[in-house]
PDB file of N, CA and C in Angstrom:
ATOM      1  N   MET A   1      42.878 190.979 -70.944  1.00 78.00           N
ATOM      2  CA  MET A   1      43.183 189.668 -71.465  1.00 78.00           C
ATOM      3  C   MET A   1      42.324 188.599 -70.786  1.00 78.00           C
ATOM      4  N   ALA A   2      42.297 188.650 -69.458  1.00 93.00           N
ATOM      5  CA  ALA A   2      41.524 187.645 -68.722  1.00 93.00           C
ATOM      6  C   ALA A   2      40.029 187.900 -68.836  1.00 93.00           C
ATOM      7  N   THR A   3      39.658 189.135 -69.163  1.00 94.00           N
ATOM      8  CA  THR A   3      38.237 189.484 -69.244  1.00 94.00           C
ATOM      9  C   THR A   3      37.525 188.679 -70.319  1.00 94.00           C
ATOM     10  N   LYS A   4      38.166 188.502 -71.469  1.00 94.00           N
ATOM     11  CA  LYS A   4      37.506 187.762 -72.539  1.00 94.00           C
ATOM     12  C   LYS A   4      37.308 186.299 -72.166  1.00 94.00           C
ATOM     13  N   TYR A   5      38.228 185.729 -71.387  1.00 96.00           N
ATOM     14  CA  TYR A   5      38.060 184.348 -70.942  1.00 96.00           C
ATOM     15  C   TYR A   5      36.946 184.232 -69.914  1.00 96.00           C
ATOM     16  N   ILE A   6      36.849 185.205 -69.046  1.00 96.00           N
ATOM     17  CA  ILE A   6      35.799 185.182 -68.024  1.00 96.00           C
ATOM     18  C   ILE A   6      34.432 185.326 -68.671  1.00 96.00           C
ATOM     19  N   ILE A   7      34.302 186.301 -69.571  1.00 96.00           N
ATOM     20  CA  ILE A   7      33.016 186.528 -70.231  1.00 96.00           C
ATOM     21  C   ILE A   7      32.621 185.321 -71.069  1.00 96.00           C
ATOM     22  N   SER A   8      33.574 184.758 -71.815  1.00 96.00           N
ATOM     23  CA  SER A   8      33.244 183.589 -72.635  1.00 96.00           C
ATOM     24  C   SER A   8      32.883 182.390 -71.758  1.00 96.00           C
ATOM     25  N   ALA A   9      33.528 182.219 -70.611  1.00 97.00           N
ATOM     26  CA  ALA A   9      33.194 181.111 -69.718  1.00 97.00           C
ATOM     27  C   ALA A   9      31.806 181.286 -69.120  1.00 97.00           C
ATOM     28  N   VAL A  10      31.449 182.519 -68.754  1.00 97.00           N
ATOM     29  CA  VAL A  10      30.114 182.772 -68.195  1.00 97.00           C
ATOM     30  C   VAL A  10      29.045 182.526 -69.253  1.00 97.00           C
ATOM     31  N   LEU A  11      29.260 183.024 -70.455  1.00 98.00           N
ATOM     32  CA  LEU A  11      28.290 182.799 -71.526  1.00 98.00           C
ATOM     33  C   LEU A  11      28.182 181.319 -71.874  1.00 98.00           C
ATOM     34  N   GLY A  12      29.313 180.630 -71.879  1.00 97.00           N
ATOM     35  CA  GLY A  12      29.292 179.194 -72.147  1.00 97.00           C
ATOM     36  C   GLY A  12      28.533 178.428 -71.083  1.00 97.00           C
ATOM     37  N   SER A  13      28.702 178.807 -69.819  1.00 98.00           N
ATOM     38  CA  SER A  13      27.980 178.112 -68.751  1.00 98.00           C
ATOM     39  C   SER A  13      26.482 178.375 -68.844  1.00 98.00           C
ATOM     40  N   PHE A  14      26.093 179.601 -69.238  1.00 97.00           N
ATOM     41  CA  PHE A  14      24.673 179.875 -69.447  1.00 97.00           C
ATOM     42  C   PHE A  14      24.110 179.023 -70.578  1.00 97.00           C
ATOM     43  N   ALA A  15      24.869 178.868 -71.647  1.00 97.00           N
ATOM     44  CA  ALA A  15      24.411 178.064 -72.781  1.00 97.00           C
ATOM     45  C   ALA A  15      24.256 176.601 -72.373  1.00 97.00           C
ATOM     46  N   ILE A  16      25.222 176.082 -71.649  1.00 97.00           N
ATOM     47  CA  ILE A  16      25.141 174.685 -71.204  1.00 97.00           C
ATOM     48  C   ILE A  16      23.960 174.483 -70.260  1.00 97.00           C
ATOM     49  N   SER A  17      23.746 175.416 -69.342  1.00 97.00           N
ATOM     50  CA  SER A  17      22.625 175.263 -68.410  1.00 97.00           C
ATOM     51  C   SER A  17      21.287 175.363 -69.137  1.00 97.00           C
ATOM     52  N   TYR A  18      21.201 176.208 -70.162  1.00 97.00           N
ATOM     53  CA  TYR A  18      19.961 176.316 -70.929  1.00 97.00           C
ATOM     54  C   TYR A  18      19.670 175.015 -71.664  1.00 97.00           C
ATOM     55  N   VAL A  19      20.678 174.442 -72.284  1.00 96.00           N
ATOM     56  CA  VAL A  19      20.490 173.190 -73.009  1.00 96.00           C
ATOM     57  C   VAL A  19      20.089 172.070 -72.043  1.00 96.00           C
ATOM     58  N   CYS A  20      20.751 172.003 -70.898  1.00 95.00           N
ATOM     59  CA  CYS A  20      20.396 170.970 -69.910  1.00 95.00           C
ATOM     60  C   CYS A  20      18.965 171.160 -69.410  1.00 95.00           C
ATOM     61  N   ASP A  21      18.548 172.398 -69.177  1.00 94.00           N
ATOM     62  CA  ASP A  21      17.189 172.661 -68.722  1.00 94.00           C
ATOM     63  C   ASP A  21      16.178 172.231 -69.767  1.00 94.00           C
ATOM     64  N   GLN A  22      16.452 172.545 -71.022  1.00 94.00           N
ATOM     65  CA  GLN A  22      15.529 172.150 -72.082  1.00 94.00           C
ATOM     66  C   GLN A  22      15.422 170.635 -72.194  1.00 94.00           C
ATOM     67  N   LEU A  23      16.552 169.950 -72.107  1.00 93.00           N
ATOM     68  CA  LEU A  23      16.521 168.499 -72.232  1.00 93.00           C
ATOM     69  C   LEU A  23      15.819 167.835 -71.059  1.00 93.00           C
ATOM     70  N   ILE A  24      16.061 168.310 -69.850  1.00 91.00           N
ATOM     71  CA  ILE A  24      15.509 167.651 -68.670  1.00 91.00           C
ATOM     72  C   ILE A  24      14.071 168.062 -68.411  1.00 91.00           C
ATOM     73  N   ALA A  25      13.788 169.377 -68.455  1.00 87.00           N
ATOM     74  CA  ALA A  25      12.455 169.851 -68.079  1.00 87.00           C
ATOM     75  C   ALA A  25      11.456 169.791 -69.223  1.00 87.00           C
ATOM     76  N   GLU A  26      11.881 170.185 -70.407  1.00 86.00           N
ATOM     77  CA  GLU A  26      10.926 170.274 -71.522  1.00 86.00           C
ATOM     78  C   GLU A  26      10.840 168.963 -72.310  1.00 86.00           C
ATOM     79  N   LYS A  27      11.967 168.391 -72.644  1.00 89.00           N
ATOM     80  CA  LYS A  27      11.968 167.159 -73.451  1.00 89.00           C
ATOM     81  C   LYS A  27      11.759 165.918 -72.588  1.00 89.00           C
ATOM     82  N   LYS A  28      11.955 166.053 -71.276  1.00 88.00           N
ATOM     83  CA  LYS A  28      11.741 164.977 -70.308  1.00 88.00           C
ATOM     84  C   LYS A  28      12.525 163.723 -70.705  1.00 88.00           C
ATOM     85  N   ILE A  29      13.852 163.881 -70.824  1.00 89.00           N
ATOM     86  CA  ILE A  29      14.679 162.750 -71.244  1.00 89.00           C
ATOM     87  C   ILE A  29      14.737 161.655 -70.176  1.00 89.00           C
ATOM     88  N   PHE A  30      14.397 161.982 -68.933  1.00 88.00           N
ATOM     89  CA  PHE A  30      14.376 160.970 -67.881  1.00 88.00           C
ATOM     90  C   PHE A  30      12.973 160.436 -67.648  1.00 88.00           C
ATOM     91  N   GLY A  31      12.038 160.807 -68.503  1.00 85.00           N
ATOM     92  CA  GLY A  31      10.670 160.325 -68.385  1.00 85.00           C
ATOM     93  C   GLY A  31       9.832 161.236 -67.517  1.00 85.00           C
ATOM     94  N   GLY A  32       8.603 160.835 -67.286  1.00 83.00           N
ATOM     95  CA  GLY A  32       7.705 161.612 -66.452  1.00 83.00           C
ATOM     96  C   GLY A  32       6.804 162.503 -67.291  1.00 83.00           C
ATOM     97  N   THR A  33       5.825 163.058 -66.632  1.00 84.00           N
ATOM     98  CA  THR A  33       4.877 163.952 -67.292  1.00 84.00           C
ATOM     99  C   THR A  33       4.689 165.183 -66.424  1.00 84.00           C
ATOM    100  N   THR A  34       4.122 166.201 -67.014  1.00 80.00           N
ATOM    101  CA  THR A  34       3.797 167.411 -66.265  1.00 80.00           C
ATOM    102  C   THR A  34       2.514 167.167 -65.488  1.00 80.00           C
ATOM    103  N   PRO A  35       2.493 167.433 -64.182  1.00 82.00           N
ATOM    104  CA  PRO A  35       1.275 167.194 -63.400  1.00 82.00           C
ATOM    105  C   PRO A  35       0.111 168.045 -63.904  1.00 82.00           C
ATOM    106  N   GLY A  36      -1.080 167.521 -63.762  1.00 82.00           N
ATOM    107  CA  GLY A  36      -2.263 168.249 -64.202  1.00 82.00           C
ATOM    108  C   GLY A  36      -2.479 169.539 -63.441  1.00 82.00           C
ATOM    109  N   THR A  37      -2.031 169.581 -62.193  1.00 81.00           N
ATOM    110  CA  THR A  37      -2.200 170.806 -61.419  1.00 81.00           C
ATOM    111  C   THR A  37      -1.330 171.937 -61.952  1.00 81.00           C
ATOM    112  N   VAL A  38      -0.251 171.607 -62.631  1.00 79.00           N
ATOM    113  CA  VAL A  38       0.611 172.631 -63.213  1.00 79.00           C
ATOM    114  C   VAL A  38       0.107 173.023 -64.602  1.00 79.00           C
ATOM    115  N   ALA A  39      -0.350 172.047 -65.360  1.00 82.00           N
ATOM    116  CA  ALA A  39      -0.760 172.289 -66.735  1.00 82.00           C
ATOM    117  C   ALA A  39      -2.170 172.860 -66.851  1.00 82.00           C
ATOM    118  N   ASN A  40      -3.017 172.681 -65.845  1.00 87.00           N
ATOM    119  CA  ASN A  40      -4.416 173.083 -65.918  1.00 87.00           C
ATOM    120  C   ASN A  40      -4.567 174.517 -65.405  1.00 87.00           C
ATOM    121  N   LYS A  41      -4.933 175.443 -66.286  1.00 88.00           N
ATOM    122  CA  LYS A  41      -5.076 176.846 -65.899  1.00 88.00           C
ATOM    123  C   LYS A  41      -6.271 177.057 -64.967  1.00 88.00           C
ATOM    124  N   GLU A  42      -7.329 176.292 -65.161  1.00 91.00           N
ATOM    125  CA  GLU A  42      -8.510 176.420 -64.301  1.00 91.00           C
ATOM    126  C   GLU A  42      -8.168 176.066 -62.857  1.00 91.00           C
ATOM    127  N   TRP A  43      -7.317 175.056 -62.672  1.00 88.00           N
ATOM    128  CA  TRP A  43      -6.914 174.671 -61.321  1.00 88.00           C
ATOM    129  C   TRP A  43      -6.180 175.825 -60.653  1.00 88.00           C
ATOM    130  N   TRP A  44      -5.290 176.501 -61.386  1.00 84.00           N
ATOM    131  CA  TRP A  44      -4.558 177.647 -60.832  1.00 84.00           C
ATOM    132  C   TRP A  44      -5.518 178.752 -60.412  1.00 84.00           C
ATOM    133  N   GLU A  45      -6.510 179.032 -61.260  1.00 88.00           N
ATOM    134  CA  GLU A  45      -7.467 180.099 -60.950  1.00 88.00           C
ATOM    135  C   GLU A  45      -8.275 179.769 -59.693  1.00 88.00           C
ATOM    136  N   GLU A  46      -8.741 178.535 -59.578  1.00 88.00           N
ATOM    137  CA  GLU A  46      -9.512 178.144 -58.400  1.00 88.00           C
ATOM    138  C   GLU A  46      -8.654 178.176 -57.139  1.00 88.00           C
ATOM    139  N   THR A  47      -7.412 177.757 -57.246  1.00 84.00           N
ATOM    140  CA  THR A  47      -6.513 177.792 -56.085  1.00 84.00           C
ATOM    141  C   THR A  47      -6.256 179.229 -55.659  1.00 84.00           C
ATOM    142  N   ASP A  48      -6.059 180.106 -56.630  1.00 83.00           N
ATOM    143  CA  ASP A  48      -5.830 181.515 -56.314  1.00 83.00           C
ATOM    144  C   ASP A  48      -7.053 182.128 -55.647  1.00 83.00           C
ATOM    145  N   LYS A  49      -8.233 181.797 -56.126  1.00 85.00           N
ATOM    146  CA  LYS A  49      -9.459 182.307 -55.498  1.00 85.00           C
ATOM    147  C   LYS A  49      -9.554 181.840 -54.047  1.00 85.00           C
ATOM    148  N   LYS A  50      -9.197 180.571 -53.801  1.00 83.00           N
ATOM    149  CA  LYS A  50      -9.270 180.030 -52.446  1.00 83.00           C
ATOM    150  C   LYS A  50      -8.303 180.761 -51.518  1.00 83.00           C
ATOM    151  N   PHE A  51      -7.077 180.985 -51.985  1.00 79.00           N
ATOM    152  CA  PHE A  51      -6.102 181.670 -51.137  1.00 79.00           C
ATOM    153  C   PHE A  51      -6.475 183.128 -50.902  1.00 79.00           C
ATOM    154  N   GLN A  52      -7.079 183.776 -51.876  1.00 79.00           N
ATOM    155  CA  GLN A  52      -7.485 185.168 -51.704  1.00 79.00           C
ATOM    156  C   GLN A  52      -8.685 185.291 -50.774  1.00 79.00           C
ATOM    157  N   ALA A  53      -9.474 184.226 -50.645  1.00 78.00           N
ATOM    158  CA  ALA A  53     -10.667 184.283 -49.804  1.00 78.00           C
ATOM    159  C   ALA A  53     -10.360 184.033 -48.331  1.00 78.00           C
ATOM    160  N   TRP A  54      -9.214 183.430 -48.022  1.00 70.00           N
ATOM    161  CA  TRP A  54      -8.877 183.159 -46.621  1.00 70.00           C
ATOM    162  C   TRP A  54      -8.647 184.451 -45.873  1.00 70.00           C
ATOM    163  N   PRO A  55      -9.171 184.543 -44.663  1.00 70.00           N
ATOM    164  CA  PRO A  55      -8.902 185.756 -43.876  1.00 70.00           C
ATOM    165  C   PRO A  55      -7.448 185.759 -43.399  1.00 70.00           C
ATOM    166  N   ARG A  56      -6.859 186.901 -43.432  1.00 66.00           N
ATOM    167  CA  ARG A  56      -5.482 187.029 -42.983  1.00 66.00           C
ATOM    168  C   ARG A  56      -5.482 187.695 -41.618  1.00 66.00           C
ATOM    169  N   THR A  57      -5.020 186.963 -40.639  1.00 68.00           N
ATOM    170  CA  THR A  57      -4.951 187.514 -39.298  1.00 68.00           C
ATOM    171  C   THR A  57      -3.494 187.475 -38.847  1.00 68.00           C
ATOM    172  N   ALA A  58      -3.075 188.542 -38.230  1.00 68.00           N
ATOM    173  CA  ALA A  58      -1.704 188.609 -37.734  1.00 68.00           C
ATOM    174  C   ALA A  58      -1.651 189.640 -36.624  1.00 68.00           C
ATOM    175  N   GLY A  59      -0.577 189.606 -35.902  1.00 67.00           N
ATOM    176  CA  GLY A  59      -0.374 190.583 -34.842  1.00 67.00           C
ATOM    177  C   GLY A  59       0.096 191.899 -35.426  1.00 67.00           C
ATOM    178  N   PRO A  60       0.392 192.856 -34.571  1.00 66.00           N
ATOM    179  CA  PRO A  60       0.872 194.140 -35.062  1.00 66.00           C
ATOM    180  C   PRO A  60       2.256 193.988 -35.698  1.00 66.00           C
ATOM    181  N   PRO A  61       2.616 194.822 -36.641  1.00 64.00           N
ATOM    182  CA  PRO A  61       3.937 194.713 -37.263  1.00 64.00           C
ATOM    183  C   PRO A  61       5.035 195.034 -36.260  1.00 64.00           C
ATOM    184  N   VAL A  62       6.153 194.358 -36.402  1.00 61.00           N
ATOM    185  CA  VAL A  62       7.286 194.577 -35.501  1.00 61.00           C
ATOM    186  C   VAL A  62       8.514 194.962 -36.312  1.00 61.00           C
ATOM    187  N   VAL A  63       9.415 195.662 -35.662  1.00 59.00           N
ATOM    188  CA  VAL A  63      10.679 196.044 -36.274  1.00 59.00           C
ATOM    189  C   VAL A  63      11.785 195.520 -35.380  1.00 59.00           C
ATOM    190  N   MET A  64      12.795 194.931 -35.993  1.00 61.00           N
ATOM    191  CA  MET A  64      13.889 194.403 -35.192  1.00 61.00           C
ATOM    192  C   MET A  64      14.959 195.473 -35.010  1.00 61.00           C
ATOM    193  N   ASN A  65      15.351 195.681 -33.782  1.00 56.00           N
ATOM    194  CA  ASN A  65      16.413 196.619 -33.464  1.00 56.00           C
ATOM    195  C   ASN A  65      17.739 195.888 -33.668  1.00 56.00           C
ATOM    196  N   PRO A  66      18.562 196.258 -34.654  1.00 56.00           N
ATOM    197  CA  PRO A  66      19.779 195.494 -34.928  1.00 56.00           C
ATOM    198  C   PRO A  66      20.839 195.619 -33.838  1.00 56.00           C
ATOM    199  N   ILE A  67      20.717 196.617 -32.974  1.00 61.00           N
ATOM    200  CA  ILE A  67      21.733 196.798 -31.942  1.00 61.00           C
ATOM    201  C   ILE A  67      21.490 195.840 -30.781  1.00 61.00           C
ATOM    202  N   SER A  68      20.288 195.838 -30.245  1.00 58.00           N
ATOM    203  CA  SER A  68      20.023 194.999 -29.080  1.00 58.00           C
ATOM    204  C   SER A  68      19.306 193.698 -29.444  1.00 58.00           C
ATOM    205  N   ARG A  69      18.929 193.522 -30.715  1.00 55.00           N
ATOM    206  CA  ARG A  69      18.240 192.324 -31.186  1.00 55.00           C
ATOM    207  C   ARG A  69      16.953 192.053 -30.422  1.00 55.00           C
ATOM    208  N   GLN A  70      16.240 193.115 -30.125  1.00 55.00           N
ATOM    209  CA  GLN A  70      14.952 192.981 -29.468  1.00 55.00           C
ATOM    210  C   GLN A  70      13.866 193.443 -30.420  1.00 55.00           C
ATOM    211  N   ASN A  71      12.716 192.836 -30.291  1.00 55.00           N
ATOM    212  CA  ASN A  71      11.582 193.230 -31.122  1.00 55.00           C
ATOM    213  C   ASN A  71      10.755 194.282 -30.408  1.00 55.00           C
ATOM    214  N   PHE A  72      10.384 195.313 -31.135  1.00 54.00           N
ATOM    215  CA  PHE A  72       9.529 196.358 -30.600  1.00 54.00           C
ATOM    216  C   PHE A  72       8.310 196.486 -31.478  1.00 54.00           C
ATOM    217  N   ILE A  73       7.177 196.745 -30.869  1.00 58.00           N
ATOM    218  CA  ILE A  73       5.937 196.932 -31.618  1.00 58.00           C
ATOM    219  C   ILE A  73       5.951 198.313 -32.244  1.00 58.00           C
ATOM    220  N   VAL A  74       5.627 198.362 -33.518  1.00 58.00           N
ATOM    221  CA  VAL A  74       5.591 199.624 -34.224  1.00 58.00           C
ATOM    222  C   VAL A  74       4.232 200.253 -33.997  1.00 58.00           C
ATOM    223  N   LYS A  75       4.214 201.473 -33.488  1.00 64.00           N
ATOM    224  CA  LYS A  75       2.965 202.172 -33.260  1.00 64.00           C
ATOM    225  C   LYS A  75       2.840 203.282 -34.289  1.00 64.00           C
ATOM    226  N   SER A  76       1.634 203.434 -34.800  1.00 66.00           N
ATOM    227  CA  SER A  76       1.413 204.474 -35.796  1.00 66.00           C
ATOM    228  C   SER A  76       1.495 205.845 -35.142  1.00 66.00           C
ATOM    229  N   ARG A  77       2.055 206.780 -35.881  1.00 67.00           N
ATOM    230  CA  ARG A  77       2.185 208.140 -35.367  1.00 67.00           C
ATOM    231  C   ARG A  77       0.919 208.918 -35.712  1.00 67.00           C
ATOM    232  N   GLU A  78       0.346 209.520 -34.734  1.00 63.00           N
ATOM    233  CA  GLU A  78      -0.903 210.259 -34.961  1.00 63.00           C
ATOM    234  C   GLU A  78      -0.655 211.749 -34.890  1.00 63.00           C
TER     235      GLU A  78
END
């Protein structure tokens, strides 16, 4: 009995959130525009190239011991 009310309430909340998202984000009822950095595909591609070109440096991987909460360096097994 209560299941149908729960399911209908969840579906109703999804419908309301979808309508609100469309009105606010897509229709822009509060004004504003989409930034060029979001709308421009070339900008995304150039940004991705820049991030992929950066060297990634980091220390050795660590594993946290949940019992003693100490970090130990993971050594590869040879």
